[in-house]
GROMACS .gro file of C-alpha atoms in nm:
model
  416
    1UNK     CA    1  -6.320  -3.724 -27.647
    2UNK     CA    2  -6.576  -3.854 -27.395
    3UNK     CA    3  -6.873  -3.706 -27.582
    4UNK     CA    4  -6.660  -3.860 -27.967
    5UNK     CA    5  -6.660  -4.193 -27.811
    6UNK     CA    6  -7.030  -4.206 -27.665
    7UNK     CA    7  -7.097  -4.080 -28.046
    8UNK     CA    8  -6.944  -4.322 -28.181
    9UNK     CA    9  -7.076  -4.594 -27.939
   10UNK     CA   10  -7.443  -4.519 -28.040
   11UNK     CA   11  -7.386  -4.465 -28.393
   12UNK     CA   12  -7.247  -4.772 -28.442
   13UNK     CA   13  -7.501  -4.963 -28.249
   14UNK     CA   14  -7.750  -4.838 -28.501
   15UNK     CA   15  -7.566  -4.893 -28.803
   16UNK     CA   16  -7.515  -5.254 -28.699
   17UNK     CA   17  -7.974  -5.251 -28.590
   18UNK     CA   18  -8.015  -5.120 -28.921
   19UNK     CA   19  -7.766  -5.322 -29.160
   20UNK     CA   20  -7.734  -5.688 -29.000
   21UNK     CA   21  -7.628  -5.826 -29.349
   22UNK     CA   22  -7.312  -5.596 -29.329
   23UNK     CA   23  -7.237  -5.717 -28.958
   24UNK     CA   24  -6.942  -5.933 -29.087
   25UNK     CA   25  -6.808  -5.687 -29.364
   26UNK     CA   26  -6.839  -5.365 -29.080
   27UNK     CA   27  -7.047  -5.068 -29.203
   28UNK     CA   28  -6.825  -4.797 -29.048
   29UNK     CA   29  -6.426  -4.793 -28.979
   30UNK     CA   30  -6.377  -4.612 -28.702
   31UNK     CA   31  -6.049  -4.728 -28.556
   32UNK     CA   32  -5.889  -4.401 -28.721
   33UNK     CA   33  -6.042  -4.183 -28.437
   34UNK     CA   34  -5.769  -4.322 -28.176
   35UNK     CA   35  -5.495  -4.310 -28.413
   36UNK     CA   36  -5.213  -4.109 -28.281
   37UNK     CA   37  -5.097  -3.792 -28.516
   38UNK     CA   38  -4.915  -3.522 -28.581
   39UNK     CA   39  -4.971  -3.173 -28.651
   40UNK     CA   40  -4.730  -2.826 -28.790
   41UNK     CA   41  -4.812  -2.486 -28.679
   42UNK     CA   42  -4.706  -2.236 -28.875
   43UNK     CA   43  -4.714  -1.839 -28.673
   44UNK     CA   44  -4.863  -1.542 -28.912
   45UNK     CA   45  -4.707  -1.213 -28.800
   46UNK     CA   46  -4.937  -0.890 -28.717
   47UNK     CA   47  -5.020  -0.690 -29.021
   48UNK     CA   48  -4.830  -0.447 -28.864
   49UNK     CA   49  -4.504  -0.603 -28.922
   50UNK     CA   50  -4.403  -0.442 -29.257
   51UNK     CA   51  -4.043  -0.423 -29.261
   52UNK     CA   52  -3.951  -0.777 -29.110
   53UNK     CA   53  -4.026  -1.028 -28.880
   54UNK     CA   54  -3.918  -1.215 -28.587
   55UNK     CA   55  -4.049  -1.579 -28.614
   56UNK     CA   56  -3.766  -1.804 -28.451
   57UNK     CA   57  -3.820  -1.849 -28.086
   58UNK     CA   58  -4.127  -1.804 -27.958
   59UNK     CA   59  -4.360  -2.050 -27.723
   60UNK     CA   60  -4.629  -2.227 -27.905
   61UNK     CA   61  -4.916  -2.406 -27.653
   62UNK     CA   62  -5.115  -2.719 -27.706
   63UNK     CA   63  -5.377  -2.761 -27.498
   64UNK     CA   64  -5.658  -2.957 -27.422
   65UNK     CA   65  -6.003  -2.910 -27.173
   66UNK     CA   66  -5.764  -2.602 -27.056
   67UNK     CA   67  -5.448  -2.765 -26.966
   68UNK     CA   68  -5.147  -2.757 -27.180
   69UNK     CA   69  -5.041  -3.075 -27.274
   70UNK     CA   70  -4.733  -2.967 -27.474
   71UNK     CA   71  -4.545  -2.667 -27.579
   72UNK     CA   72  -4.256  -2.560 -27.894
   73UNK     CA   73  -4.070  -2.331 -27.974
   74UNK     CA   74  -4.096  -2.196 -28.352
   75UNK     CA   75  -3.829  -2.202 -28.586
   76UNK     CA   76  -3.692  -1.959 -28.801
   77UNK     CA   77  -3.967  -1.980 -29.039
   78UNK     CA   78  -4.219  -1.962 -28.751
   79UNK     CA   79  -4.340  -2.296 -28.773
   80UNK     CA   80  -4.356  -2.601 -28.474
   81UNK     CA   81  -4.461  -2.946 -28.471
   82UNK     CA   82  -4.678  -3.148 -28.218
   83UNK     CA   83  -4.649  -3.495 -28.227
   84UNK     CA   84  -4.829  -3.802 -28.083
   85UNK     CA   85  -5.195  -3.661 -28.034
   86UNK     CA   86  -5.473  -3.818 -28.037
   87UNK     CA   87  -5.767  -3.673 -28.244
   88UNK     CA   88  -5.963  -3.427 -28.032
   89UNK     CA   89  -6.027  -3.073 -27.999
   90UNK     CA   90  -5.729  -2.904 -27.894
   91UNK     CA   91  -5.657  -2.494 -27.827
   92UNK     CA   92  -5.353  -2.345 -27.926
   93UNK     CA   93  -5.172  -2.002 -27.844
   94UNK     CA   94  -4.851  -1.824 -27.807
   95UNK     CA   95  -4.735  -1.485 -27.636
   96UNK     CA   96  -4.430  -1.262 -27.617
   97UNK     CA   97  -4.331  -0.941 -27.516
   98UNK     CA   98  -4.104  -0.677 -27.748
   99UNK     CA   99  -3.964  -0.389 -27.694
  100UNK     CA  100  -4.007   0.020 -27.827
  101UNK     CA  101  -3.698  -0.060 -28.069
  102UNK     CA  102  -3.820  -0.401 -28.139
  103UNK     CA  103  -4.162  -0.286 -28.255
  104UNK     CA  104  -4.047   0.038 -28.419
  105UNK     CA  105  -3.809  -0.177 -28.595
  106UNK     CA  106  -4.055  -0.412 -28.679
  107UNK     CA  107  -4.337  -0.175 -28.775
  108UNK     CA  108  -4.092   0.116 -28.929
  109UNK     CA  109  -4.318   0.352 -28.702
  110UNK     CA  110  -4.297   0.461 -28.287
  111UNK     CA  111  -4.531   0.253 -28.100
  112UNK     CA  112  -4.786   0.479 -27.899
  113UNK     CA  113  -4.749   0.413 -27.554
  114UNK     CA  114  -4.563   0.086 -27.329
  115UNK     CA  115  -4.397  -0.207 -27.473
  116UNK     CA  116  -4.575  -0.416 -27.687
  117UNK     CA  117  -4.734  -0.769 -27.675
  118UNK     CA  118  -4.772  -1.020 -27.989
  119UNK     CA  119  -5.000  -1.273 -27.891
  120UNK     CA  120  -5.243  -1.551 -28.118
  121UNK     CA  121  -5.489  -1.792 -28.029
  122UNK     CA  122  -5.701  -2.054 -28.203
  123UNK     CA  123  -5.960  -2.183 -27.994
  124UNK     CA  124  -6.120  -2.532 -28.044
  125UNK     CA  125  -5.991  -2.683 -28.318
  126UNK     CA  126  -6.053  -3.026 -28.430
  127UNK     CA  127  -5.740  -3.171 -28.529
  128UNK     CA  128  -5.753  -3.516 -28.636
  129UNK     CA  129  -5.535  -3.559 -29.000
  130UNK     CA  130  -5.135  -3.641 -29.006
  131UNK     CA  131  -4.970  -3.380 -29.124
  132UNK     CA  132  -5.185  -3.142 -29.137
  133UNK     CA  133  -5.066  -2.735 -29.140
  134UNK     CA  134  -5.247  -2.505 -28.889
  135UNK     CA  135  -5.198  -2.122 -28.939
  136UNK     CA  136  -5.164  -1.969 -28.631
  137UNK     CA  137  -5.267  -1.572 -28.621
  138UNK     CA  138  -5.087  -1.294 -28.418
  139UNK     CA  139  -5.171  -0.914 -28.318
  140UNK     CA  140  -4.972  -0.675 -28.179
  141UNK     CA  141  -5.148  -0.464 -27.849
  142UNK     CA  142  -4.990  -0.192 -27.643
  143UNK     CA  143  -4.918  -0.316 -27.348
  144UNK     CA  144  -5.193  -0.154 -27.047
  145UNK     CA  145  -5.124   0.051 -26.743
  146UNK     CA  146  -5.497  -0.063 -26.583
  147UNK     CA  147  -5.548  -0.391 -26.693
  148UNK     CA  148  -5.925  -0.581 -26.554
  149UNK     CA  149  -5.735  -0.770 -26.284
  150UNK     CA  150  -6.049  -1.010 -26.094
  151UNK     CA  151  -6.411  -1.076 -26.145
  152UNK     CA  152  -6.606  -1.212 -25.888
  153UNK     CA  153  -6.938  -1.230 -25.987
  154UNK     CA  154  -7.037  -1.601 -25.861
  155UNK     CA  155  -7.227  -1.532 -25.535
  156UNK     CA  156  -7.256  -1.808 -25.299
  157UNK     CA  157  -7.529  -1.957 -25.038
  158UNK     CA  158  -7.543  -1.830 -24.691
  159UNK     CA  159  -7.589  -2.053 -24.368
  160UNK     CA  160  -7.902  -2.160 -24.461
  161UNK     CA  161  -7.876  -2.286 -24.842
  162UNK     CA  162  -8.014  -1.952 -24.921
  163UNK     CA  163  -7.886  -1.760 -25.263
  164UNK     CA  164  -7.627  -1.450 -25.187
  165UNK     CA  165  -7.548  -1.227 -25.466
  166UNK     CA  166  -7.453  -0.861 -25.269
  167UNK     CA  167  -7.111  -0.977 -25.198
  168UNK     CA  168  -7.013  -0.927 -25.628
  169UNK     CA  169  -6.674  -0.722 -25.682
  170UNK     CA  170  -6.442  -0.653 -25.955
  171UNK     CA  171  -6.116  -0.507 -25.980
  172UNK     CA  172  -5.845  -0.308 -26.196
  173UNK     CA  173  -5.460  -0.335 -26.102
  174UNK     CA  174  -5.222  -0.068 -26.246
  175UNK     CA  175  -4.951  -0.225 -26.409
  176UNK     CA  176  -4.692   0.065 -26.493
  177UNK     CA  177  -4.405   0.194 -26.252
  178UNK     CA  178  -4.619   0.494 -26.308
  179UNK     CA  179  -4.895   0.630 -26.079
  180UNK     CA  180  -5.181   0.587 -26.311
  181UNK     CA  181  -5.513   0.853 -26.314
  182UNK     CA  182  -5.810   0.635 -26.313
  183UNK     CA  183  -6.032   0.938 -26.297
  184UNK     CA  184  -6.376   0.909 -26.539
  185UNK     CA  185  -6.281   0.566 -26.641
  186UNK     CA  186  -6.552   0.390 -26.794
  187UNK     CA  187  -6.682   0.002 -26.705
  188UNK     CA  188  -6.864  -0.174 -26.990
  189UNK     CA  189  -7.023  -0.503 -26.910
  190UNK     CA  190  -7.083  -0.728 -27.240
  191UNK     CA  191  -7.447  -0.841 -27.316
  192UNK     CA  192  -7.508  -1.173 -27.124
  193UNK     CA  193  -7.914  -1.233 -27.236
  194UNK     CA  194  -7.951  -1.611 -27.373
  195UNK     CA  195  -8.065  -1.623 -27.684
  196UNK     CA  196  -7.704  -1.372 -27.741
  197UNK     CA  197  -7.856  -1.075 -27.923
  198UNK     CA  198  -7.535  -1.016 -28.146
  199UNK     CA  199  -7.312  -1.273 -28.256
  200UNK     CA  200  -6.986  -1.178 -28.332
  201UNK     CA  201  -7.080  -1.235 -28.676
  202UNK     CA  202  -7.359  -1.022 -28.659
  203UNK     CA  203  -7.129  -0.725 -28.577
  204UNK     CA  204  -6.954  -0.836 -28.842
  205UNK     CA  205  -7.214  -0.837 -29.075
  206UNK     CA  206  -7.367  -0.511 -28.930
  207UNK     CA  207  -7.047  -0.308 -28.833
  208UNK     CA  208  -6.744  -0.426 -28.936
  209UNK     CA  209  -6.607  -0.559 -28.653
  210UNK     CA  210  -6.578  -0.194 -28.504
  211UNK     CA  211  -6.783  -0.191 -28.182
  212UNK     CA  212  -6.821  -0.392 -27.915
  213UNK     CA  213  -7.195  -0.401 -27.763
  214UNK     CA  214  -7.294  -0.373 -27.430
  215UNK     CA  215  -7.541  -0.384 -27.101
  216UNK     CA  216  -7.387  -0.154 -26.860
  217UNK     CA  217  -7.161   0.154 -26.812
  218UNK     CA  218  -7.017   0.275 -26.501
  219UNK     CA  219  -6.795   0.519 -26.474
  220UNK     CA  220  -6.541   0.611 -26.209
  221UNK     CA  221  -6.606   0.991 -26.156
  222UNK     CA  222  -6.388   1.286 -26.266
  223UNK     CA  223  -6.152   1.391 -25.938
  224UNK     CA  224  -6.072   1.016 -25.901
  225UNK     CA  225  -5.774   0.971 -25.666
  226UNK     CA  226  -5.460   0.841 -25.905
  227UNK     CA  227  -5.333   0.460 -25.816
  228UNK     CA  228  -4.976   0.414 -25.716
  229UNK     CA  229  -4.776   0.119 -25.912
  230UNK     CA  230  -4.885  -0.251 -25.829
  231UNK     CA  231  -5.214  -0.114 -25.587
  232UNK     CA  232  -5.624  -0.199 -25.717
  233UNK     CA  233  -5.951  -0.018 -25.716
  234UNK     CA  234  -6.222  -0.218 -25.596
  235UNK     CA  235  -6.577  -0.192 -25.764
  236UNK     CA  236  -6.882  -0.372 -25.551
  237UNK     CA  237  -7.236  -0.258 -25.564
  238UNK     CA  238  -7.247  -0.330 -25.164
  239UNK     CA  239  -6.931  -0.181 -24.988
  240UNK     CA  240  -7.030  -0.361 -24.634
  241UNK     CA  241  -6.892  -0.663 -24.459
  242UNK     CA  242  -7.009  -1.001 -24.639
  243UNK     CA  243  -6.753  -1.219 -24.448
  244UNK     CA  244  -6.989  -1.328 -24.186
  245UNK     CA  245  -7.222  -1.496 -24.471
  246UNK     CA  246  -7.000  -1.775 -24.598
  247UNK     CA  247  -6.645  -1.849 -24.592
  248UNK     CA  248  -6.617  -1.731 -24.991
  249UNK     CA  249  -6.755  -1.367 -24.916
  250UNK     CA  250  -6.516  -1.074 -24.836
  251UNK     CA  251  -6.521  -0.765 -24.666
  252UNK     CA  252  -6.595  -0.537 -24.867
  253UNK     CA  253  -6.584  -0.185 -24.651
  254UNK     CA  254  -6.233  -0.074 -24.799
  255UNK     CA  255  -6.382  -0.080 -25.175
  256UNK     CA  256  -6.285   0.229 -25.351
  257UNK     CA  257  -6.607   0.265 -25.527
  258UNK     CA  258  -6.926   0.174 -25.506
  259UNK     CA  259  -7.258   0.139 -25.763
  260UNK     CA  260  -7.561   0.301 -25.492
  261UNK     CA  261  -7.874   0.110 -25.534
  262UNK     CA  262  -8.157   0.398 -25.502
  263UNK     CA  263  -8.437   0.118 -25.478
  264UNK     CA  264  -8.279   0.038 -25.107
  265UNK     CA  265  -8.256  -0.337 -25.208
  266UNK     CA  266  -7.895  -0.354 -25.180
  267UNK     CA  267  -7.704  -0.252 -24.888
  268UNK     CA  268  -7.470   0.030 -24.979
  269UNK     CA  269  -7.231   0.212 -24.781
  270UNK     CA  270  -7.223   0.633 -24.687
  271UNK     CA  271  -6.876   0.626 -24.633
  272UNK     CA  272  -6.780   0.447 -25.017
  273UNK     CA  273  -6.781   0.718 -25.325
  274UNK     CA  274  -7.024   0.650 -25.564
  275UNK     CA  275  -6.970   0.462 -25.897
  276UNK     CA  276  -7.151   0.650 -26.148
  277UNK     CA  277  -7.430   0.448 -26.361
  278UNK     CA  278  -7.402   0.634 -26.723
  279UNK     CA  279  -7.556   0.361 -26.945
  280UNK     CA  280  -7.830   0.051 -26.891
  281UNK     CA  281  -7.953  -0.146 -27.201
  282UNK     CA  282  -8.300  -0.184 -26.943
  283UNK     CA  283  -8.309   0.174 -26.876
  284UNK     CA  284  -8.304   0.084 -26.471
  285UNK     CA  285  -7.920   0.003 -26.396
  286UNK     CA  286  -7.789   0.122 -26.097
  287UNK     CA  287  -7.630  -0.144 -25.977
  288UNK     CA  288  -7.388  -0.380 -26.193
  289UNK     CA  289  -7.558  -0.679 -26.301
  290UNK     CA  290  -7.278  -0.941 -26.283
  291UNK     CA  291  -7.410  -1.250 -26.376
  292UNK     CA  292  -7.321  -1.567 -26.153
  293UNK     CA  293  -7.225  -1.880 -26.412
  294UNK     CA  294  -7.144  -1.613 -26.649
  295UNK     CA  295  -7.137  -1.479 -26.942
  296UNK     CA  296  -6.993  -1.170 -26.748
  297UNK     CA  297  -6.790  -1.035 -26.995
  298UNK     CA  298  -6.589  -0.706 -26.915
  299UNK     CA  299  -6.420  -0.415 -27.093
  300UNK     CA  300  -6.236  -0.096 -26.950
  301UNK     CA  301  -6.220   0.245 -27.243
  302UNK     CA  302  -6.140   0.609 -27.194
  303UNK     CA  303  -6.326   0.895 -27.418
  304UNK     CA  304  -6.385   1.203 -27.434
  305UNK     CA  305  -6.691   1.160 -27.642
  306UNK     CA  306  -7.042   1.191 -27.523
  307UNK     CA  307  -7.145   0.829 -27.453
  308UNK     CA  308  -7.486   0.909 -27.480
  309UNK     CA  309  -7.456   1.013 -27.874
  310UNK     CA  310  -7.301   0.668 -27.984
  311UNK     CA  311  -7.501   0.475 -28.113
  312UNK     CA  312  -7.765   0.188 -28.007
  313UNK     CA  313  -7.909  -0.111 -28.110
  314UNK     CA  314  -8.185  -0.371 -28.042
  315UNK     CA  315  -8.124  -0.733 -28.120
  316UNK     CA  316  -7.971  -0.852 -28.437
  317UNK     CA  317  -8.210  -0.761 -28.703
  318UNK     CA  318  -8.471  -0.601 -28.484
  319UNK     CA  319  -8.614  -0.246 -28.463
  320UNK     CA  320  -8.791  -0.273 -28.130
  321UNK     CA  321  -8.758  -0.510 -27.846
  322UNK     CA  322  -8.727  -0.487 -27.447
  323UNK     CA  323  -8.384  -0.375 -27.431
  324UNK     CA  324  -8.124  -0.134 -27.616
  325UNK     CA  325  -7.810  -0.192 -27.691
  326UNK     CA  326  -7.515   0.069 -27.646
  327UNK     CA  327  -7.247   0.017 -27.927
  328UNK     CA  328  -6.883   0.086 -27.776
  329UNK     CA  329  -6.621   0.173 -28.048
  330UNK     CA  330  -6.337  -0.091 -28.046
  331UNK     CA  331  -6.099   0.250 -28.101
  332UNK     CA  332  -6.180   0.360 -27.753
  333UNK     CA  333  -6.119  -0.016 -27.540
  334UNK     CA  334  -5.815  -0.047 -27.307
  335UNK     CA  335  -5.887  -0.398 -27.207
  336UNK     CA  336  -6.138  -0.662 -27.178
  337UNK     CA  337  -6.194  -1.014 -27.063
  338UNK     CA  338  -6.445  -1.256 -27.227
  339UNK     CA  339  -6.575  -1.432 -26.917
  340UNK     CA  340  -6.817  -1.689 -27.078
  341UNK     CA  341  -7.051  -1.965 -26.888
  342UNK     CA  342  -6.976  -2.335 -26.819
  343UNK     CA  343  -7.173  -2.603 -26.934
  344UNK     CA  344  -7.155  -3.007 -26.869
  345UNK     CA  345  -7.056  -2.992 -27.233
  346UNK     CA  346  -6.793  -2.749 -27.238
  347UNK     CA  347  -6.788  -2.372 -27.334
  348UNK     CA  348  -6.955  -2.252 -27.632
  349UNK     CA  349  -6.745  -2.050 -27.808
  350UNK     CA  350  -7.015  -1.913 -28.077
  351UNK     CA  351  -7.101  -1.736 -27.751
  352UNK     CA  352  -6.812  -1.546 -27.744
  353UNK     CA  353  -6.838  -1.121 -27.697
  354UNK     CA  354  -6.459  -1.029 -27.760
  355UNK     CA  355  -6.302  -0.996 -28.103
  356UNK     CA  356  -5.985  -1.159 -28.083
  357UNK     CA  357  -5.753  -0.834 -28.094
  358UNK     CA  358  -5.939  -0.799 -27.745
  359UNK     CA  359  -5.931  -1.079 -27.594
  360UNK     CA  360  -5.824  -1.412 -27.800
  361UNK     CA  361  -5.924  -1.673 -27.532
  362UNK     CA  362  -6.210  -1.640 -27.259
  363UNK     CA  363  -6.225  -1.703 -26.849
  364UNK     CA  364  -6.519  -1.916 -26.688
  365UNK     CA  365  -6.553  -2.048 -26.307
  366UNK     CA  366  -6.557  -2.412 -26.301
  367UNK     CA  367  -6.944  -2.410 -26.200
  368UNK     CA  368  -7.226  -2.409 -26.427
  369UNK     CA  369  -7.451  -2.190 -26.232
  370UNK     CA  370  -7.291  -2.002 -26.009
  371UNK     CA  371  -7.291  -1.978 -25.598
  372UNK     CA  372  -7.001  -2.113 -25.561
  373UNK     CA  373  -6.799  -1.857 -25.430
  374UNK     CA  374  -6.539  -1.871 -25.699
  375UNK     CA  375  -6.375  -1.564 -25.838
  376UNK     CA  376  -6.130  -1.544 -26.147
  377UNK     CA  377  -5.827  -1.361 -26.149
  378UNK     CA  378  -5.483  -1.279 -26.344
  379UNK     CA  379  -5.213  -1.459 -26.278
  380UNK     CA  380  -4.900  -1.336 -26.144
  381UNK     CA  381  -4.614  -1.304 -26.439
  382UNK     CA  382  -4.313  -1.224 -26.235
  383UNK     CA  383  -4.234  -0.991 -25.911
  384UNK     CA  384  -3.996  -0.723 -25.974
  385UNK     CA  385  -3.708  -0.607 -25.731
  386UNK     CA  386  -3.938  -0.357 -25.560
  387UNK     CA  387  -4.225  -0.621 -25.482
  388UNK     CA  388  -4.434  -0.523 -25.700
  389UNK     CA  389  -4.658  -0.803 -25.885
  390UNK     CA  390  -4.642  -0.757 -26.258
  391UNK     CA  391  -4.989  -0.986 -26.379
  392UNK     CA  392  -4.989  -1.193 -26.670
  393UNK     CA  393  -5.110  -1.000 -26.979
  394UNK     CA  394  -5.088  -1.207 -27.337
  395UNK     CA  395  -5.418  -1.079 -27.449
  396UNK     CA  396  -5.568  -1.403 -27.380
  397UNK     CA  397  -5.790  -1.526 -27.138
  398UNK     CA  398  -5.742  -1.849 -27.122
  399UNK     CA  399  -5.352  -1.795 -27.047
  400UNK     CA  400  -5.443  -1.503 -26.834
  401UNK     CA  401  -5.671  -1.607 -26.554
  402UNK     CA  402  -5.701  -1.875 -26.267
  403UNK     CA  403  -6.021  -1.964 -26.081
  404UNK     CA  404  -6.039  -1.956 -25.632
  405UNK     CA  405  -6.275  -1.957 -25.362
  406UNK     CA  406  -6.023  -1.832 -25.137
  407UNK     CA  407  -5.822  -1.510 -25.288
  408UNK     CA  408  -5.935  -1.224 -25.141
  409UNK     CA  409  -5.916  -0.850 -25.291
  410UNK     CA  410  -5.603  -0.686 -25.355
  411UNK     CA  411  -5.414  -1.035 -25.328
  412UNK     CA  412  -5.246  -1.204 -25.583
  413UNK     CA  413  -5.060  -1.542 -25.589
  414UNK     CA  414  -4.691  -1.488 -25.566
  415UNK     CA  415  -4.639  -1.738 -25.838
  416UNK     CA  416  -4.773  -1.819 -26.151
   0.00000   0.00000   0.00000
């Protein structure tokens, strides 16, 4: 609304320079804009969902500049009603959680693999006219084992002001009451050149919404010790003790894996297995570029394909340029997190990387540029009877996550 109002502000002032002999009659009403209304929102039910559906019940949320303002629950038509807004740009979303029967019920067919998650998201929507009916999308994921549990790709300043960037981790949290293999896992890290090479409406156009372009690809290598329920694999490219540079860095020396810089510029460690660099859109990637304000957008797949084969691309309607493109196919992705940049005027979401069936929100630090410190991470959903920390996974970013400067690896709030 601040940016609506100053719009408005100067707008009018020039209407009034430009037309004095309307001054008295008013050029422009504009006393609509603070006029409170209301709004419907109807659910649309996965594709999937052939032989029935489930609409009564389920948590809509209203929110605005990333906090909820108010939430309701659908009746048995799937539809809720928000009352008493004012005309901005609101998000809205809902999540919940079924069961094998529930889905196979549902569906009419067994669902391959864990319990199930129906989640929908509209992001940025201008909603300004009483009365007005918003359709509110769902899909239907499988519910992950490994799920892409923290980024922290900010970097910080040391003592003396100075940029710090070797201190970057990421991590992966298992889940299941399984132990989970991990071993040749593959790391994708989304595109994050400005001007955006693809659009999601250039894949679109171009493929069909089937593959997912990246940077970077890691890979954890074959032999990979399995993770027990509720424990993390840490990723750094510098597995060494950052803790003495600022209060925001970590030691690092426990990380399970680690991307060896063979240029010597980064510090790596003997002791920490390698992290195996399969794919760089510059053709020199050994480390993983995670980008400070972001975007740093991440996805997790499994293949047995030969990476190498699939197929690349230069920017959006080019045949030659200074960097290649790997396409990943959407088939093949486990998770991912759309971790975009901030801006003094809010997140661009033409900037997005992840289809919605991926990831229907997005994460950001509250920086613009980065050294902050500040790492984003799931939130905790509930703790189950063992201890175990079962993190929030709605397919959505924007539900999923929570920004510190003080969480260290392997910890997670004991609350949501």
């Amino acid at each position: 609304m601040k940016h609506i109002v100053r719009l408005i502000a100067f707008t009018s002032s020039l209407l009034l320079f430009n037309c004095p002999l309307l001054l008295f009659n008013g050029c422009i009403d504009y006393s609509d804009t603070t006029t409170a209304v209301s709004v419907k929102v109807q659910l649309q039910m996965p594709a999937e969902f052939t032989k029935g559906s489930d609409f009564e019940g389920h948590t809509v949320h209203l929110s605005l500049n990333g906090t909820t303002t108010q939430t309701a629950t659908t009746d048995a038509n799937g539809m809720v009603e928000f009352s008493h807004l004012i005309p901005d740009v609101y998000d809205l979303s809902t999540s919940w959680d079924i069961s094998d029967a529930e889905y196979e019920s549902l569906t009419g067919e067994k669902p391959q693999g864990n319990s199930c998650t129906v989640s929908g998201s509209i992001n940025s929507t201008f909603i300004k006219d009483e009365g007005s009916v918003i359709t509110l999308p769902t899909n239907v994921t499988v519910k992950r084992d490994i799920v892409i549990s923290k980024i922290a790709s900010a970097g910080s300043k040391d003592q003396n002001n100075r940029y710090y960037m070797a201190g970057k981790y990421m991590e992966l949290y298992n889940q299941s009451s399984d132990t989970t293999d991990i071993s040749a896992l593959y790391i994708g890290l989304l595109d994050s050149t400005n001007p955006q090479p693809f659009t999601l409406a250039n894949l679109h156009d171009a493929y069909n919404d089937s593959v997912v372009l990246v940077k970077q690809v890691f890979q954890i290598p074959e032999g990979a010790k399995p993770i027990a329920p509720g424990q993390t694999v840490v990723l750094t490219n510098s597995a060494t003790d950052h803790s003495d540079v600022s209060a925001t860095e970590q030691d690092l020396r426990d990380a399970d894996y680690e991307a060896k810089d063979p240029t010597g510029n980064t510090i790596n460690n003997p002791h920490t297995p390698a992290l195996l660099s399969i794919y760089s859109s510059t053709g020199n990637g050994a480390t993983m570029n995670l980008v400070q304000g972001g975007p740093c957008g991440i996805i997790i797949f499994r293949t047995d394909e030969d990476i190498k084969s699939w197929q690349k691309t230069y920017a959006y309607g080019k045949t030659t340029g200074n960097q290649l493109y790997l396409l990943v196919p959407k088939r093949v992705i486990l998770d991912g997190v759309d971790y975009m940049r901030n801006k003094p005027t809010g997140i661009d979401l033409s900037a997005k990387r992840l289809y919605s069936d991926i990831d229907a929100g997005y994460t950001h630090i509250n920086a613009y540029n980065g050294w902050t410190g500040e790492v984003v991470y799931r939130r905790t959903a509930k703790v189950m009877s063992n201890g175990q920390k079962i993190l929030t996974d709605t397919n959505n970013s924007s539900n999923d996550f929570k920004v510190s400067t003080t969480i260290k690896p392997r910890e997670y709030d004991d609350e949501n």
